[in-house]
Amino acid sequence: MIIPRPKEFPDGNPIFMIISTNLVLQTPGGGALPTLSRAQIERLWGVATYHARIGEYAENPVFLLVVEKIDSFDEFEFKPLRSLLTRIDAELFALAGRACQVAYFIRTHNYCSHCGEALTEVTDELAVYCQRCDYRTYPRISPCIIVAVYRGEGPDAEILLARGERHPPGLFSVLAGFVESGESLEQTVAREVYEESKILVTGIEYVQSQSWPFPHSLMAGFVARYAGGELEVDGVELIEGGWFKFTDLPHTPPAGTIAAALIEHARQCAKG
Ligand SMILES: [Zn+2]
């Protein structure tokens, strides 16, 4: 449970996520969370514009501190959240992602989207409130699907991988897309795969999910079997794609990502 604006400076051995705009305080060069002294934390606590208790890690409380836009703090640097992806423990990364999402929510919800009145924070839950409309707004979470499509069994089995415009050259991944209003997750899987590749799928099976805090997605991961169609990438969301044998995969996302987990799950399914 997220507790906004706890009054007491925390005792024990708390962990702090320090956020400035959309950046996370990290060790010099990025890639790890800093170890801060009590004196350093007290300095940051004193200048923080927002703080919240956002969870626990290894039985220690985890706190978010938002500070005004600065580039560095002592020897540490503010770096993108992405610098921590697969570099720190997945549970700790999820908390860093939560810290960024809470900070993003507070930063981007200053006025009522209905009447334009200035919003006030509420502290009994994570929300902001419009007194004129009597309306509470909560952090936005955007559901997406991500799906590994495979065909065949045994040594000839193949997986559908593609490269989006945001992927660096040579990196191929599974397909993904946002859920539209009124859709079930399974409908999104079938629609997105067809729109992006003209491939029809069947046997859609949920595997696992992962928070994807860039800036506030929730990825629901599936596998699905090929049911028909000729591959034809849309050229807009996807630049290139193909069927790849599991024994001869191109460069794919690293272990620790949901894409990697789904590719492995599809490989197991395709063993028959
Ligand atoms: Zn309002």
Short mmCIF file of N, CA and C and ligand atoms in Angstrom, two decimals, residues 112-117 119 130-135, ligand 1:
data_model
loop_
_atom_site.label_atom_id
_atom_site.label_comp_id
_atom_site.label_asym_id
_atom_site.label_seq_id
_atom_site.Cartn_x
_atom_site.Cartn_y
_atom_site.Cartn_z
N CYS A 112 -7.78 20.21 -12.41
CA CYS A 112 -8.88 19.31 -12.74
C CYS A 112 -9.08 19.25 -14.26
N SER A 113 -9.15 18.05 -14.80
CA SER A 113 -9.32 17.89 -16.25
C SER A 113 -10.74 18.22 -16.68
N HIS A 114 -11.66 18.34 -15.70
CA HIS A 114 -13.05 18.64 -16.02
C HIS A 114 -13.35 20.14 -15.95
N CYS A 115 -12.91 20.80 -14.84
CA CYS A 115 -13.28 22.21 -14.66
C CYS A 115 -12.09 23.17 -14.58
N GLY A 116 -10.86 22.64 -14.50
CA GLY A 116 -9.69 23.51 -14.50
C GLY A 116 -9.28 24.03 -13.13
N GLU A 117 -10.03 23.69 -12.09
CA GLU A 117 -9.69 24.11 -10.72
C GLU A 117 -8.36 23.46 -10.28
N LEU A 119 -6.01 21.30 -8.14
CA LEU A 119 -6.30 20.08 -7.39
C LEU A 119 -5.56 20.09 -6.06
N CYS A 130 -10.58 17.41 -6.67
CA CYS A 130 -11.13 18.70 -7.08
C CYS A 130 -12.30 19.03 -6.17
N GLN A 131 -12.14 20.11 -5.38
CA GLN A 131 -13.20 20.48 -4.43
C GLN A 131 -14.43 21.01 -5.16
N ARG A 132 -14.23 21.64 -6.32
CA ARG A 132 -15.37 22.18 -7.05
C ARG A 132 -16.24 21.06 -7.63
N CYS A 133 -15.60 20.03 -8.20
CA CYS A 133 -16.34 18.92 -8.84
C CYS A 133 -16.62 17.77 -7.88
N ASP A 134 -15.97 17.77 -6.69
CA ASP A 134 -16.04 16.62 -5.79
C ASP A 134 -15.59 15.36 -6.54
N TYR A 135 -14.42 15.48 -7.17
CA TYR A 135 -13.97 14.41 -8.07
C TYR A 135 -12.53 14.02 -7.72
ZN ZN B 1 -13.08 20.05 -11.20
#
